[in-house]
């Protein structure tokens, strides 16, 4: 058996809000997540062939080395949560760019508006603020965006880390738009490879991510968030069924337990089963129904 080597990363990543100019400081400060999110976060270990590292340490390396992270995994596997929690731990601004076919670049990058004095003024979007002044940007469901949109990310995710904003007549360089020293930046993307109607990432875009990772449901994390071992067993049994396409997320299991404790097992089961398509409900019901008594006992319910 190969011994596991766990790597602990030494990093002094810190964001300095005082480098942000006065006119933007309040907006940028509002993007820094509550530090309690980091305290409540349950870490996972990323390991392969005897080498392992904790998730936040991996993110620190990516930030230090100016590399980008790509997480691929099902709904509810904490892809978004890990980025937000890491930003909370490092007290860095965080912005989530939610991709879809109808996304408006103006909301993300910014647009020209009229002041009360009828003067034209360009106002940066939240993503542009984080790119300029430093922080963490997560492009969520990147495979749902139109290729015209993802093409705009190519330059930002490249080694140069630049983003052209033609309407403002400027080019932003990641973390270098403020006063004083450059600020740390981390760019990441996430997607669910099982979603229908998505666009395959082209080679040029995929090549921008030095850290592509599979981010599936983590049994170690779930065992700390879900009380009932039988509920986890039922979930794993249902996930293994070929006819089940609807994700059984960690959040859904936590909600099941809350509903059981506050509303009773019967309604908890019904609310959970209703998440699934009609043809999936029978197999899921059988997977969970067989362990219902054990789940109730482990949750200390009559």
Tab-separated table of C-alpha atoms in Angstrom:
chain	number	residue	atom	x	y	z
A	1	UNK	CA	0.000	0.000	0.000
A	2	UNK	CA	1.379	3.423	-1.013
A	3	UNK	CA	1.712	5.943	1.821
A	4	UNK	CA	-0.215	9.169	1.347
A	5	UNK	CA	1.778	12.401	1.207
A	6	UNK	CA	-0.308	15.378	2.310
A	7	UNK	CA	0.945	18.722	1.068
A	8	UNK	CA	0.383	21.811	3.233
A	9	UNK	CA	0.785	25.064	1.340
A	10	UNK	CA	2.393	28.105	2.909
A	11	UNK	CA	0.660	31.187	1.566
A	12	UNK	CA	0.179	34.756	2.721
A	13	UNK	CA	-2.714	35.688	0.416
A	14	UNK	CA	-4.404	38.834	1.690
A	15	UNK	CA	-6.606	41.435	0.049
A	16	UNK	CA	-6.145	45.089	0.975
A	17	UNK	CA	-9.407	47.028	0.635
A	18	UNK	CA	-7.491	50.285	1.085
A	19	UNK	CA	-6.016	49.888	-2.415
A	20	UNK	CA	-9.491	50.399	-3.912
A	21	UNK	CA	-10.223	54.046	-4.827
A	22	UNK	CA	-12.805	55.825	-2.693
A	23	UNK	CA	-15.442	55.938	-5.431
A	24	UNK	CA	-15.521	52.111	-5.703
A	25	UNK	CA	-14.527	51.017	-2.199
A	26	UNK	CA	-18.046	50.582	-0.836
A	27	UNK	CA	-19.150	48.438	-3.803
A	28	UNK	CA	-16.048	46.255	-3.613
A	29	UNK	CA	-16.316	45.834	0.169
A	30	UNK	CA	-19.903	44.652	-0.260
A	31	UNK	CA	-18.603	41.778	-2.447
A	32	UNK	CA	-16.439	40.319	0.342
A	33	UNK	CA	-18.317	37.280	1.761
A	34	UNK	CA	-19.035	36.974	5.472
A	35	UNK	CA	-16.113	35.225	7.187
A	36	UNK	CA	-18.610	32.910	8.911
A	37	UNK	CA	-19.126	31.162	5.561
A	38	UNK	CA	-15.559	29.902	5.785
A	39	UNK	CA	-16.030	28.794	9.394
A	40	UNK	CA	-19.086	26.710	8.449
A	41	UNK	CA	-17.524	25.192	5.341
A	42	UNK	CA	-16.641	21.461	5.425
A	43	UNK	CA	-13.343	20.876	3.642
A	44	UNK	CA	-12.565	18.069	1.255
A	45	UNK	CA	-9.213	16.533	0.403
A	46	UNK	CA	-8.136	16.324	-3.217
A	47	UNK	CA	-5.972	13.251	-3.683
A	48	UNK	CA	-4.566	10.984	-6.357
A	49	UNK	CA	-1.937	8.249	-6.373
A	50	UNK	CA	-0.729	8.920	-2.852
A	51	UNK	CA	-0.594	12.731	-3.006
A	52	UNK	CA	-3.226	14.845	-1.289
A	53	UNK	CA	-3.949	18.485	-0.525
A	54	UNK	CA	-6.823	20.266	1.195
A	55	UNK	CA	-9.111	22.212	-1.132
A	56	UNK	CA	-8.241	25.699	0.190
A	57	UNK	CA	-4.520	24.910	-0.130
A	58	UNK	CA	-5.111	23.963	-3.769
A	59	UNK	CA	-6.886	27.281	-4.358
A	60	UNK	CA	-4.007	29.127	-2.691
A	61	UNK	CA	-1.529	27.549	-5.114
A	62	UNK	CA	-3.706	28.533	-8.078
A	63	UNK	CA	-3.890	32.104	-6.805
A	64	UNK	CA	-0.150	32.315	-6.126
A	65	UNK	CA	0.744	30.821	-9.515
A	66	UNK	CA	-1.865	32.851	-11.443
A	67	UNK	CA	-3.559	29.663	-12.649
A	68	UNK	CA	-7.250	29.021	-13.268
A	69	UNK	CA	-9.441	26.285	-11.758
A	70	UNK	CA	-12.168	24.353	-13.588
A	71	UNK	CA	-14.567	22.199	-11.543
A	72	UNK	CA	-16.778	19.631	-13.262
A	73	UNK	CA	-19.462	17.953	-11.213
A	74	UNK	CA	-23.163	17.453	-10.557
A	75	UNK	CA	-25.593	19.941	-9.083
A	76	UNK	CA	-25.159	20.492	-5.364
A	77	UNK	CA	-21.605	19.154	-5.072
A	78	UNK	CA	-20.339	22.472	-3.591
A	79	UNK	CA	-18.648	23.780	-6.746
A	80	UNK	CA	-19.872	27.315	-6.072
A	81	UNK	CA	-19.642	26.963	-2.305
A	82	UNK	CA	-15.927	26.160	-2.267
A	83	UNK	CA	-15.044	29.308	-4.240
A	84	UNK	CA	-17.247	31.513	-2.060
A	85	UNK	CA	-15.947	29.947	1.166
A	86	UNK	CA	-12.317	30.318	0.049
A	87	UNK	CA	-12.915	34.001	-0.743
A	88	UNK	CA	-14.555	34.406	2.670
A	89	UNK	CA	-11.550	32.798	4.370
A	90	UNK	CA	-9.141	35.104	2.545
A	91	UNK	CA	-11.514	38.103	2.890
A	92	UNK	CA	-11.403	38.748	-0.840
A	93	UNK	CA	-14.221	40.111	-3.031
A	94	UNK	CA	-16.181	37.366	-4.777
A	95	UNK	CA	-18.403	37.564	-7.832
A	96	UNK	CA	-20.473	34.816	-9.419
A	97	UNK	CA	-21.024	35.067	-13.176
A	98	UNK	CA	-24.060	32.907	-13.964
A	99	UNK	CA	-23.991	31.735	-17.572
A	100	UNK	CA	-27.014	31.042	-19.740
A	101	UNK	CA	-28.005	31.506	-23.361
A	102	UNK	CA	-29.597	34.894	-22.656
A	103	UNK	CA	-26.890	36.393	-20.424
A	104	UNK	CA	-26.281	40.119	-20.848
A	105	UNK	CA	-22.593	41.120	-21.031
A	106	UNK	CA	-23.548	44.617	-19.900
A	107	UNK	CA	-24.643	43.314	-16.514
A	108	UNK	CA	-21.296	41.563	-16.054
A	109	UNK	CA	-18.798	43.958	-17.610
A	110	UNK	CA	-20.678	47.223	-17.280
A	111	UNK	CA	-22.533	49.695	-19.444
A	112	UNK	CA	-22.924	53.371	-20.178
A	113	UNK	CA	-25.662	55.105	-18.193
A	114	UNK	CA	-26.915	58.655	-17.874
A	115	UNK	CA	-26.268	60.645	-14.707
A	116	UNK	CA	-29.003	62.856	-13.213
A	117	UNK	CA	-27.280	65.685	-15.075
A	118	UNK	CA	-27.867	63.814	-18.368
A	119	UNK	CA	-24.159	63.075	-18.772
A	120	UNK	CA	-23.026	59.717	-20.179
A	121	UNK	CA	-20.983	57.683	-17.708
A	122	UNK	CA	-19.672	54.123	-17.915
A	123	UNK	CA	-20.416	52.066	-14.801
A	124	UNK	CA	-18.423	48.871	-14.306
A	125	UNK	CA	-20.237	45.635	-13.474
A	126	UNK	CA	-19.286	43.611	-10.416
A	127	UNK	CA	-17.047	41.266	-12.401
A	128	UNK	CA	-15.075	44.173	-13.849
A	129	UNK	CA	-14.598	45.609	-10.363
A	130	UNK	CA	-13.163	42.330	-9.085
A	131	UNK	CA	-10.956	41.941	-12.157
A	132	UNK	CA	-9.616	45.471	-11.715
A	133	UNK	CA	-9.091	45.556	-7.960
A	134	UNK	CA	-8.530	41.873	-7.118
A	135	UNK	CA	-10.611	39.038	-5.762
A	136	UNK	CA	-12.212	35.811	-6.940
A	137	UNK	CA	-14.320	35.427	-10.094
A	138	UNK	CA	-16.323	32.246	-10.679
A	139	UNK	CA	-17.843	31.695	-14.129
A	140	UNK	CA	-20.651	29.284	-13.266
A	141	UNK	CA	-22.144	26.815	-15.770
A	142	UNK	CA	-19.621	27.996	-18.329
A	143	UNK	CA	-20.816	25.357	-20.817
A	144	UNK	CA	-24.236	27.048	-20.969
A	145	UNK	CA	-22.860	30.318	-22.356
A	146	UNK	CA	-22.851	31.102	-26.068
A	147	UNK	CA	-19.377	30.820	-27.655
A	148	UNK	CA	-19.507	34.581	-28.387
A	149	UNK	CA	-19.643	35.165	-24.647
A	150	UNK	CA	-16.953	32.665	-23.679
A	151	UNK	CA	-14.659	34.158	-26.316
A	152	UNK	CA	-14.611	37.310	-24.194
A	153	UNK	CA	-13.096	35.317	-21.336
A	154	UNK	CA	-10.147	34.002	-23.381
A	155	UNK	CA	-7.906	37.005	-22.813
A	156	UNK	CA	-8.849	37.272	-19.144
A	157	UNK	CA	-8.043	33.614	-18.474
A	158	UNK	CA	-4.784	33.733	-20.431
A	159	UNK	CA	-1.377	34.383	-18.865
A	160	UNK	CA	-1.721	38.104	-19.601
A	161	UNK	CA	-4.957	38.274	-17.542
A	162	UNK	CA	-6.319	41.240	-19.410
A	163	UNK	CA	-9.895	42.207	-20.204
A	164	UNK	CA	-10.694	44.776	-22.849
A	165	UNK	CA	-13.658	47.057	-22.140
A	166	UNK	CA	-14.133	48.928	-25.427
A	167	UNK	CA	-17.156	50.890	-24.236
A	168	UNK	CA	-15.059	52.345	-21.408
A	169	UNK	CA	-12.046	52.805	-23.666
A	170	UNK	CA	-9.762	50.828	-21.374
A	171	UNK	CA	-8.152	47.464	-20.727
A	172	UNK	CA	-8.225	45.992	-17.233
A	173	UNK	CA	-5.265	43.986	-15.929
A	174	UNK	CA	-6.221	41.599	-13.151
A	175	UNK	CA	-5.606	43.009	-9.692
A	176	UNK	CA	-3.705	46.057	-10.918
A	177	UNK	CA	-6.425	48.701	-11.141
A	178	UNK	CA	-6.148	50.030	-7.621
A	179	UNK	CA	-3.700	52.150	-5.669
A	180	UNK	CA	-0.517	50.597	-4.366
A	181	UNK	CA	0.541	46.982	-4.709
A	182	UNK	CA	-1.235	44.563	-7.094
A	183	UNK	CA	-3.911	42.497	-5.357
A	184	UNK	CA	-4.402	38.698	-5.523
A	185	UNK	CA	-6.864	37.326	-8.066
A	186	UNK	CA	-8.305	33.893	-8.710
A	187	UNK	CA	-10.369	32.954	-11.748
A	188	UNK	CA	-12.390	29.781	-11.841
A	189	UNK	CA	-15.194	28.142	-13.761
A	190	UNK	CA	-17.642	25.361	-12.988
A	191	UNK	CA	-20.054	23.263	-14.974
A	192	UNK	CA	-22.270	20.205	-14.819
A	193	UNK	CA	-21.269	17.824	-17.638
A	194	UNK	CA	-24.678	16.092	-17.465
A	195	UNK	CA	-26.767	19.148	-18.322
A	196	UNK	CA	-28.618	18.907	-21.617
A	197	UNK	CA	-28.382	21.696	-24.182
A	198	UNK	CA	-24.908	22.746	-23.138
A	199	UNK	CA	-21.983	23.746	-25.346
A	200	UNK	CA	-18.742	21.770	-25.388
A	201	UNK	CA	-15.794	23.857	-24.257
A	202	UNK	CA	-13.469	24.476	-27.161
A	203	UNK	CA	-9.802	23.546	-26.934
A	204	UNK	CA	-8.595	27.147	-26.640
A	205	UNK	CA	-10.837	27.790	-23.634
A	206	UNK	CA	-10.152	24.441	-21.966
A	207	UNK	CA	-6.428	25.087	-22.268
A	208	UNK	CA	-6.792	28.183	-20.068
A	209	UNK	CA	-7.425	26.015	-16.994
A	210	UNK	CA	-4.264	24.601	-15.437
A	211	UNK	CA	-6.306	22.927	-12.688
A	212	UNK	CA	-9.266	20.966	-14.134
A	213	UNK	CA	-10.851	18.835	-11.423
A	214	UNK	CA	-13.722	16.374	-11.128
A	215	UNK	CA	-15.871	17.632	-8.237
A	216	UNK	CA	-18.362	14.905	-7.425
A	217	UNK	CA	-20.320	14.360	-4.233
A	218	UNK	CA	-17.818	13.740	-1.452
A	219	UNK	CA	-18.737	10.995	1.025
A	220	UNK	CA	-16.446	12.427	3.688
A	221	UNK	CA	-18.102	15.829	3.436
A	222	UNK	CA	-21.606	14.367	3.340
A	223	UNK	CA	-20.955	12.269	6.437
A	224	UNK	CA	-20.292	15.500	8.357
A	225	UNK	CA	-23.341	17.323	6.995
A	226	UNK	CA	-25.927	14.516	7.024
A	227	UNK	CA	-26.819	12.821	10.326
A	228	UNK	CA	-28.432	9.608	9.067
A	229	UNK	CA	-26.081	6.940	7.722
A	230	UNK	CA	-29.086	5.149	6.245
A	231	UNK	CA	-30.076	8.278	4.330
A	232	UNK	CA	-26.597	8.430	2.807
A	233	UNK	CA	-26.836	4.732	1.916
A	234	UNK	CA	-30.200	5.294	0.216
A	235	UNK	CA	-28.805	8.262	-1.713
A	236	UNK	CA	-25.788	6.289	-2.920
A	237	UNK	CA	-28.025	3.396	-3.975
A	238	UNK	CA	-30.260	5.741	-5.976
A	239	UNK	CA	-27.294	7.557	-7.550
A	240	UNK	CA	-26.068	4.225	-8.881
A	241	UNK	CA	-29.327	3.563	-10.755
A	242	UNK	CA	-28.959	4.089	-14.508
A	243	UNK	CA	-32.555	5.319	-14.858
A	244	UNK	CA	-32.026	8.231	-12.420
A	245	UNK	CA	-30.790	11.373	-14.171
A	246	UNK	CA	-31.947	13.950	-11.632
A	247	UNK	CA	-29.041	14.775	-9.292
A	248	UNK	CA	-29.363	13.786	-5.639
A	249	UNK	CA	-27.431	16.662	-4.145
A	250	UNK	CA	-25.938	16.979	-0.685
A	251	UNK	CA	-28.213	19.970	-0.106
A	252	UNK	CA	-31.256	17.825	-0.932
A	253	UNK	CA	-30.266	15.299	1.747
A	254	UNK	CA	-29.790	18.043	4.329
A	255	UNK	CA	-33.207	19.443	3.417
A	256	UNK	CA	-34.716	15.952	3.739
A	257	UNK	CA	-33.480	15.750	7.329
A	258	UNK	CA	-34.756	19.228	8.202
A	259	UNK	CA	-38.165	18.422	6.725
A	260	UNK	CA	-38.318	15.085	8.569
A	261	UNK	CA	-37.543	16.742	11.889
A	262	UNK	CA	-39.989	19.607	11.446
A	263	UNK	CA	-42.728	18.140	9.240
A	264	UNK	CA	-42.504	14.380	9.740
A	265	UNK	CA	-41.109	11.504	7.698
A	266	UNK	CA	-44.162	11.173	5.456
A	267	UNK	CA	-44.028	14.713	4.127
A	268	UNK	CA	-40.237	14.691	3.992
A	269	UNK	CA	-40.394	11.657	1.706
A	270	UNK	CA	-43.076	13.217	-0.483
A	271	UNK	CA	-41.212	16.521	-0.888
A	272	UNK	CA	-38.034	14.637	-1.744
A	273	UNK	CA	-39.670	12.302	-4.283
A	274	UNK	CA	-41.351	15.279	-5.974
A	275	UNK	CA	-37.908	16.525	-7.026
A	276	UNK	CA	-37.722	13.770	-9.619
A	277	UNK	CA	-39.295	13.236	-13.024
A	278	UNK	CA	-42.367	11.005	-13.064
A	279	UNK	CA	-40.486	8.004	-14.482
A	280	UNK	CA	-37.788	8.305	-11.800
A	281	UNK	CA	-40.042	8.456	-8.747
A	282	UNK	CA	-40.715	4.719	-8.477
A	283	UNK	CA	-37.049	3.618	-8.313
A	284	UNK	CA	-36.128	6.478	-5.966
A	285	UNK	CA	-39.084	5.752	-3.699
A	286	UNK	CA	-38.031	2.105	-3.437
A	287	UNK	CA	-34.412	3.034	-2.700
A	288	UNK	CA	-35.441	5.364	0.128
A	289	UNK	CA	-38.555	3.538	1.322
A	290	UNK	CA	-36.644	0.413	2.279
A	291	UNK	CA	-34.521	2.414	4.712
A	292	UNK	CA	-37.245	4.718	6.010
A	293	UNK	CA	-37.464	3.145	9.479
A	294	UNK	CA	-33.692	3.240	9.892
A	295	UNK	CA	-33.588	6.885	8.829
A	296	UNK	CA	-36.329	7.785	11.330
A	297	UNK	CA	-34.506	5.965	14.142
A	298	UNK	CA	-31.189	7.674	13.352
A	299	UNK	CA	-32.941	11.053	13.340
A	300	UNK	CA	-34.560	10.104	16.653
A	301	UNK	CA	-38.062	10.354	15.226
A	302	UNK	CA	-40.953	8.156	16.245
